[in-house]
Each structure stands twice: as structure tokens, then as C-alpha cells.
Tab-separated table of C-alpha atoms in Angstrom:
chain	number	residue	atom	x	y	z
A	16	MET	CA	-1.291	-58.710	-46.588
A	17	THR	CA	0.300	-56.274	-49.940
A	18	ASP	CA	1.974	-57.052	-52.749
A	19	LEU	CA	5.605	-57.076	-52.903
A	20	VAL	CA	6.509	-58.359	-55.632
A	21	GLY	CA	7.892	-56.826	-58.390
A	22	LEU	CA	10.000	-53.726	-55.556
A	23	THR	CA	13.278	-53.602	-54.730
A	24	VAL	CA	14.872	-53.939	-50.679
A	25	ARG	CA	15.210	-49.950	-51.565
A	26	GLU	CA	11.790	-49.090	-53.067
A	27	ILE	CA	10.294	-50.764	-49.722
A	28	GLU	CA	12.333	-48.966	-48.065
A	29	GLU	CA	11.537	-45.037	-49.456
A	30	ARG	CA	7.839	-46.865	-49.431
A	31	PHE	CA	7.606	-47.318	-45.840
A	32	LEU	CA	10.254	-45.579	-44.033
A	33	ARG	CA	9.391	-42.585	-45.693
A	34	ARG	CA	5.715	-42.037	-44.917
A	35	PRO	CA	4.418	-40.742	-41.805
A	36	GLU	CA	1.475	-42.439	-41.049
A	37	PRO	CA	1.780	-46.000	-39.477
A	38	PRO	CA	2.329	-48.969	-41.267
A	39	SER	CA	-1.231	-51.670	-41.776
A	40	ALA	CA	-1.278	-55.104	-40.276
A	41	GLY	CA	-1.123	-56.477	-43.274
A	42	GLU	CA	2.218	-54.718	-44.694
A	43	LEU	CA	3.421	-55.225	-41.681
A	44	ALA	CA	3.101	-59.191	-41.774
A	45	SER	CA	3.843	-59.469	-45.822
A	46	LEU	CA	7.042	-57.631	-44.622
A	47	ASP	CA	7.227	-60.156	-42.318
A	48	ALA	CA	7.630	-63.106	-44.995
A	49	ASP	CA	8.794	-61.344	-47.202
A	50	PRO	CA	12.271	-64.010	-47.363
A	51	ARG	CA	14.776	-60.819	-48.173
A	52	ALA	CA	16.587	-59.845	-44.793
A	53	GLY	CA	16.231	-56.376	-45.853
A	54	ALA	CA	12.658	-56.668	-46.106
A	55	ARG	CA	12.235	-58.092	-42.719
A	56	ARG	CA	14.343	-54.983	-41.079
A	57	VAL	CA	12.409	-52.745	-42.640
A	58	ALA	CA	9.359	-54.877	-40.504
A	59	ALA	CA	11.815	-54.698	-37.359
A	60	SER	CA	12.377	-50.866	-38.033
A	61	LEU	CA	8.735	-50.184	-38.533
A	62	ARG	CA	7.519	-51.595	-35.498
A	63	ARG	CA	10.304	-49.611	-33.066
A	64	ARG	CA	9.308	-46.826	-34.378
A	65	THR	CA	5.729	-47.426	-33.765
A	66	ALA	CA	6.410	-48.128	-30.122
A	67	GLU	CA	8.471	-44.639	-29.684
A	68	ARG	CA	5.073	-43.385	-31.565
A	69	GLU	CA	3.465	-44.615	-28.340
A	70	ARG	CA	5.762	-43.906	-25.654
A	71	GLU	CA	5.930	-40.576	-26.837
A	72	SER	CA	1.707	-39.917	-27.092
A	73	ARG	CA	1.569	-41.775	-23.026
A	74	ARG	CA	4.076	-39.598	-22.111
A	75	ILE	CA	1.893	-36.181	-24.175
A	76	GLU	CA	-0.870	-37.597	-22.566
A	77	GLU	CA	0.862	-37.651	-19.048
A	78	MET	CA	1.772	-33.827	-19.499
A	79	LEU	CA	-1.655	-32.803	-19.946
A	80	ALA	CA	-3.309	-34.634	-17.079
A	81	ARG	CA	-3.650	-31.253	-15.349
A	82	GLU	CA	-5.101	-29.090	-18.751
A	83	LYS	CA	-7.070	-32.310	-19.171
A	84	ALA	CA	-8.400	-32.185	-15.740
A	85	LEU	CA	-9.630	-28.507	-15.930
A	86	TRP	CA	-11.267	-28.494	-19.407
A	87	ALA	CA	-13.570	-31.635	-17.963
A	88	SER	CA	-14.499	-29.060	-15.053
A	89	GLY	CA	-15.559	-26.138	-17.642
A	90	ILE	CA	-12.211	-23.859	-18.048
A	91	SER	CA	-11.424	-23.366	-21.041
A	92	TYR	CA	-8.357	-20.460	-21.367
A	93	ILE	CA	-5.735	-22.619	-19.380
A	94	ALA	CA	-2.152	-20.113	-20.051
A	95	GLY	CA	1.097	-22.187	-18.784
A	96	VAL	CA	3.561	-19.829	-17.935
A	97	ASP	CA	7.304	-19.625	-17.631
A	98	GLU	CA	10.498	-17.871	-17.782
A	99	VAL	CA	14.328	-17.723	-19.279
A	100	GLY	CA	17.181	-15.670	-18.745
A	101	VAL	CA	17.891	-15.639	-14.743
A	102	GLY	CA	20.569	-16.364	-14.872
A	103	PRO	CA	22.515	-14.604	-17.284
A	104	PHE	CA	25.070	-11.541	-16.917
A	105	ALA	CA	23.421	-9.840	-20.066
A	106	GLY	CA	20.009	-8.987	-21.650
A	107	PRO	CA	16.049	-9.583	-20.437
A	108	VAL	CA	14.121	-11.889	-18.379
A	109	VAL	CA	11.757	-13.055	-20.667
A	110	ALA	CA	8.605	-15.136	-20.531
A	111	ALA	CA	6.148	-16.646	-22.411
A	112	ALA	CA	1.408	-17.659	-21.354
A	113	VAL	CA	0.892	-20.261	-24.169
A	114	VAL	CA	-2.903	-21.213	-24.791
A	115	PHE	CA	-4.114	-24.285	-26.471
A	116	ALA	CA	-7.156	-25.595	-27.363
A	117	PRO	CA	-8.696	-28.940	-25.778
A	118	GLY	CA	-7.315	-31.678	-28.334
A	119	VAL	CA	-4.107	-30.330	-29.104
A	120	ARG	CA	-1.440	-32.508	-29.229
A	121	ILE	CA	2.249	-31.771	-30.384
A	122	PRO	CA	4.648	-34.678	-30.019
A	123	GLY	CA	8.132	-33.837	-28.745
A	124	ILE	CA	6.779	-31.309	-26.302
A	125	ARG	CA	9.895	-31.017	-22.899
A	126	ASP	CA	10.756	-28.982	-20.978
A	127	SER	CA	13.010	-26.309	-23.117
A	128	LYS	CA	16.481	-27.686	-21.068
A	129	GLN	CA	15.738	-30.441	-23.257
A	130	LEU	CA	16.087	-29.547	-26.762
A	131	ASP	CA	18.679	-28.151	-28.753
A	132	HIS	CA	18.374	-25.062	-30.458
A	133	GLY	CA	17.206	-26.586	-33.752
A	134	ARG	CA	14.121	-28.654	-31.869
A	135	ARG	CA	13.316	-25.973	-29.841
A	136	VAL	CA	13.102	-24.036	-32.941
A	137	ALA	CA	10.790	-26.470	-35.231
A	138	LEU	CA	8.565	-27.093	-31.817
A	139	ASP	CA	8.040	-23.320	-31.498
A	140	ALA	CA	6.546	-23.401	-35.032
A	141	LEU	CA	4.507	-25.770	-34.414
A	142	ILE	CA	3.066	-24.092	-30.623
A	143	ARG	CA	2.562	-20.811	-32.521
A	144	LYS	CA	0.896	-22.329	-35.003
A	145	ALA	CA	-1.595	-24.617	-32.398
A	146	ALA	CA	-1.544	-22.285	-29.463
A	147	LEU	CA	-5.482	-20.303	-29.268
A	148	GLY	CA	-3.185	-17.751	-27.720
A	149	ILE	CA	0.247	-16.266	-26.569
A	150	GLY	CA	2.012	-13.751	-24.381
A	151	ILE	CA	5.563	-12.720	-24.371
A	152	GLY	CA	7.012	-10.068	-21.644
A	153	ALA	CA	10.181	-9.254	-20.819
A	154	VAL	CA	12.516	-6.810	-18.386
A	155	GLU	CA	15.041	-5.251	-19.264
A	156	PRO	CA	18.918	-5.488	-17.091
A	157	GLU	CA	18.092	-1.729	-16.109
A	158	GLU	CA	14.821	-2.975	-14.714
A	159	ILE	CA	16.191	-6.457	-13.778
A	160	ASP	CA	18.662	-3.743	-11.574
A	161	ARG	CA	16.006	-1.759	-10.405
A	162	LEU	CA	13.670	-4.782	-8.585
A	163	ASN	CA	15.931	-7.553	-8.532
A	164	ILE	CA	15.834	-10.301	-11.275
A	165	LEU	CA	12.929	-12.243	-8.945
A	166	ARG	CA	10.755	-8.894	-9.481
A	167	ALA	CA	11.814	-8.748	-12.795
A	168	SER	CA	10.662	-12.360	-13.413
A	169	LEU	CA	7.923	-11.855	-12.394
A	170	LYS	CA	6.995	-9.371	-13.952
A	171	ALA	CA	7.727	-10.796	-17.087
A	172	MET	CA	5.292	-13.509	-16.241
A	173	ARG	CA	2.467	-10.447	-15.414
A	174	LEU	CA	3.679	-9.086	-19.157
A	175	ALA	CA	3.249	-12.008	-21.024
A	176	LEU	CA	-0.205	-12.859	-19.708
A	177	LEU	CA	-1.610	-9.706	-20.710
A	178	GLY	CA	-0.097	-9.994	-23.751
A	179	VAL	CA	-2.391	-13.040	-24.580
A	180	ASP	CA	-5.181	-11.987	-26.691
A	181	LEU	CA	-8.099	-14.412	-24.466
A	182	HIS	CA	-9.708	-13.993	-21.298
A	183	VAL	CA	-7.379	-15.933	-19.577
A	184	GLU	CA	-9.615	-18.536	-17.038
A	185	HIS	CA	-6.267	-20.373	-14.968
A	186	VAL	CA	-2.840	-19.938	-14.750
A	187	LEU	CA	-0.307	-23.030	-14.230
A	188	VAL	CA	3.199	-21.710	-13.814
A	189	ASP	CA	6.637	-22.694	-13.270
A	190	ALA	CA	7.749	-22.809	-9.869
A	191	ARG	CA	6.082	-19.753	-7.962
A	192	ALA	CA	2.557	-18.106	-7.932
A	193	ILE	CA	2.588	-15.145	-9.897
A	194	PRO	CA	1.406	-11.932	-7.806
A	195	GLY	CA	-1.008	-9.280	-8.644
A	196	ILE	CA	-2.583	-10.745	-11.663
A	197	GLY	CA	-6.407	-11.158	-10.452
A	198	ILE	CA	-6.437	-15.098	-12.170
A	199	PRO	CA	-6.928	-18.076	-10.223
A	200	GLN	CA	-2.955	-19.837	-10.483
A	201	GLU	CA	-1.352	-22.979	-9.593
A	202	ALA	CA	2.415	-23.075	-9.402
A	203	ILE	CA	4.235	-26.224	-9.748
A	204	ILE	CA	7.544	-27.055	-9.072
A	205	GLY	CA	8.714	-28.556	-12.341
A	206	GLY	CA	6.214	-27.515	-13.527
A	207	ASP	CA	8.010	-26.881	-16.970
A	208	ALA	CA	8.943	-30.953	-17.363
A	209	LEU	CA	5.538	-31.926	-16.344
A	210	ILE	CA	3.211	-29.867	-18.038
A	211	PHE	CA	2.384	-29.819	-21.342
A	212	SER	CA	1.281	-26.012	-21.614
A	213	ILE	CA	3.954	-24.580	-19.113
A	214	ALA	CA	6.707	-26.951	-21.239
A	215	ALA	CA	5.437	-25.622	-24.071
A	216	ALA	CA	6.049	-22.026	-22.688
A	217	SER	CA	9.029	-22.289	-21.885
A	218	ILE	CA	10.295	-23.349	-25.620
A	219	VAL	CA	8.580	-19.976	-27.143
A	220	ALA	CA	10.308	-17.648	-24.178
A	221	LYS	CA	13.731	-19.494	-24.886
A	222	VAL	CA	13.567	-18.802	-28.322
A	223	HIS	CA	12.208	-15.620	-28.443
A	224	ARG	CA	15.143	-15.084	-25.503
A	225	ASP	CA	17.349	-16.777	-28.051
A	226	ALA	CA	16.929	-14.406	-31.177
A	227	LEU	CA	17.195	-11.280	-29.019
A	228	MET	CA	20.897	-12.500	-27.819
A	229	ARG	CA	21.384	-13.284	-31.441
A	230	ALA	CA	20.746	-9.650	-32.531
A	231	TYR	CA	22.522	-7.517	-29.365
A	232	ASP	CA	25.526	-9.920	-30.924
A	233	ALA	CA	25.390	-7.602	-33.825
A	234	GLU	CA	25.302	-4.404	-32.097
A	235	TYR	CA	28.094	-6.181	-29.155
A	236	PRO	CA	30.187	-8.469	-31.262
A	237	GLU	CA	32.943	-8.681	-29.027
A	238	TYR	CA	30.699	-10.249	-26.466
A	239	GLY	CA	29.536	-13.514	-28.227
A	240	PHE	CA	26.067	-12.939	-27.271
A	241	ALA	CA	24.760	-15.494	-30.434
A	242	ARG	CA	26.530	-18.043	-28.776
A	243	HIS	CA	26.531	-18.325	-24.870
A	244	LYS	CA	23.249	-16.003	-25.071
A	245	GLY	CA	24.307	-13.671	-21.989
A	246	TYR	CA	25.766	-16.475	-19.340
A	247	GLY	CA	27.854	-16.537	-17.331
A	248	THR	CA	30.827	-18.854	-19.758
A	249	GLU	CA	34.332	-17.623	-20.268
A	250	GLU	CA	34.269	-16.818	-23.492
A	251	HIS	CA	31.978	-14.415	-21.665
A	252	ILE	CA	33.971	-13.396	-18.373
A	253	ARG	CA	36.602	-12.956	-21.300
A	254	ALA	CA	35.279	-10.480	-23.238
A	255	ILE	CA	33.716	-8.156	-20.161
A	256	ARG	CA	37.339	-7.976	-18.183
A	257	GLU	CA	38.768	-7.228	-21.920
A	258	HIS	CA	35.926	-4.641	-23.024
A	259	GLY	CA	34.516	-3.853	-19.438
A	260	ARG	CA	30.615	-4.088	-19.672
A	261	CYS	CA	28.179	-3.313	-22.623
A	262	PRO	CA	24.946	-1.578	-22.070
A	263	ILE	CA	22.732	-4.814	-21.969
A	264	HIS	CA	24.905	-6.055	-18.581
A	265	ARG	CA	22.946	-6.339	-15.681
A	266	LYS	CA	25.007	-4.111	-12.795
A	267	SER	CA	23.657	-5.347	-9.633
A	268	PHE	CA	24.311	-9.471	-9.617
A	269	GLU	CA	27.429	-10.079	-6.970
A	270	TRP	CA	29.011	-12.119	-9.147
A	271	ARG	CA	29.914	-8.768	-11.037
A	272	SER	CA	33.051	-7.296	-8.186
A	273	ALA	CA	34.937	-11.687	-8.300
A	274	PHE	CA	35.210	-12.105	-11.853
A	275	LEU	CA	36.519	-8.271	-13.195
A	276	ASN	CA	39.066	-9.009	-10.464
A	277	PRO	CA	42.010	-10.617	-12.585
A	278	GLU	CA	43.493	-12.556	-9.744
A	279	HIS	CA	39.996	-14.349	-9.961
């Protein structure tokens, strides 16, 4: 058991709650045996935190099930691929490809849509530090208009794979297969929520595209791109009605005539 004699409850909180490593069995026993309610509350808090970490670890292992099976079969370089920006009225569609080495675990990885901006940015930094390779692909509005959004999305994913400085051996992609890549692949419905490397790619793509839209906001401040990222919010629709389209607006979407109608 750990000797807590002479420590105030505040000092106990600072000692145990601010450090990243979990408590030992002896430390928990000492906290449980302390006559002060505050010390026992610290023990309860530590147990909850440990349980949360264990649940998160199990969740991450479940997300890694497909990668682990492929690694075990002798495949080393597996790219998770996802895209963002299919639905906006403005800006590019962006895809990312992410390759991890076996053994990489990043708590918190999940579909980017389930994360707030701050958490996505923090995880993006961790992903970039841990990944063996990352590629980004973007298709701009003019080409989206020429190709259509589906083909543009698939092109962005191909470009992301080309940007990975590794010989990718297998691709795990969200929802639909990528044509013309010449690499074995699996298209997994809901993959951004189910597969670790696809979820990581969704985060990287989202953070990259959001940064692009913030840069466009500085160039075209009247549209509010930093806030809505080009999606069809009421603010964005009002801005288009007032100012018309700018060069990064997509011209081919069928919603155009409807929302520009003043009576809509």
C-alpha cells in the first residue's frame, strides 16, 4: 500500500488525477482505506477513468480487426481511404489515404463526423505523427462541375493514394470501390465508423478541407466559409442570394435554381 500520510486531499488529487499512467492496486487500496471522503472519491474517479480507458482500448481493437487480419496474412502496407466535401455548395472534394504500421493505437479515433473541431485537429496531429504514410487528393469545383461529384470524389481518392510515398498493397475504402487503382481493395459500408485506418483518413481529410475553407474565407469573407465550410446553411444561402456565386462555388448542382429563387 502507498503511504498517504501527510498529503492533503488536494495533493492527492494532483498526484493521482493529473498523471497519465493508471494507479497501481496498492495505490487504490491506500486511497480506499483513507478515512477522508475526498481521498476515497479520488479512488472512485480513478476506477472510472481506468474503466473508460479499457472500453476505449476494446473499441479501438475492434476497429482494427480487419487491418490485423491483413497484417497477419503478410500484407504490410494497408491504406485506409475516405473523402469529405461531397455535399457542400462550394469548395473542393478532398480525400485522404492513411497507412499505419502494425501496433499503432490512437485512442479517440472515430468517424470525423462524430468529433468536434478541436478533437479532430488534435487527432490529426497524432495520426500524422504515427502514420507510415499519408496522401491527400483534392478536386476543385470547376472539375467537379465537369466530372460530376461522384467521379470527382473517386478521383480525389485515387489522387490521395498516389500521394502516399509507399507501395500500398491493400486498400480499405469507405462505401465504394475506387476504379483504376490496380490495388486489391475492399469497399466497406460505414467504414469510417468501423475501420481504424478509414476513420483516420476521414479525420485527416476533414481537417485538411476545413483549413482550405478557412483560407477561402479570408479571400471571400462575405460568404462565411470559415463557419459553414461551404455547406448549404441558411447563412450561406443568404450570402449567395446577396452576392451571387464566387469562383469556388459549384455550378452544376441542381439545387442552384431553387435556392436562388427569392420565393424559395
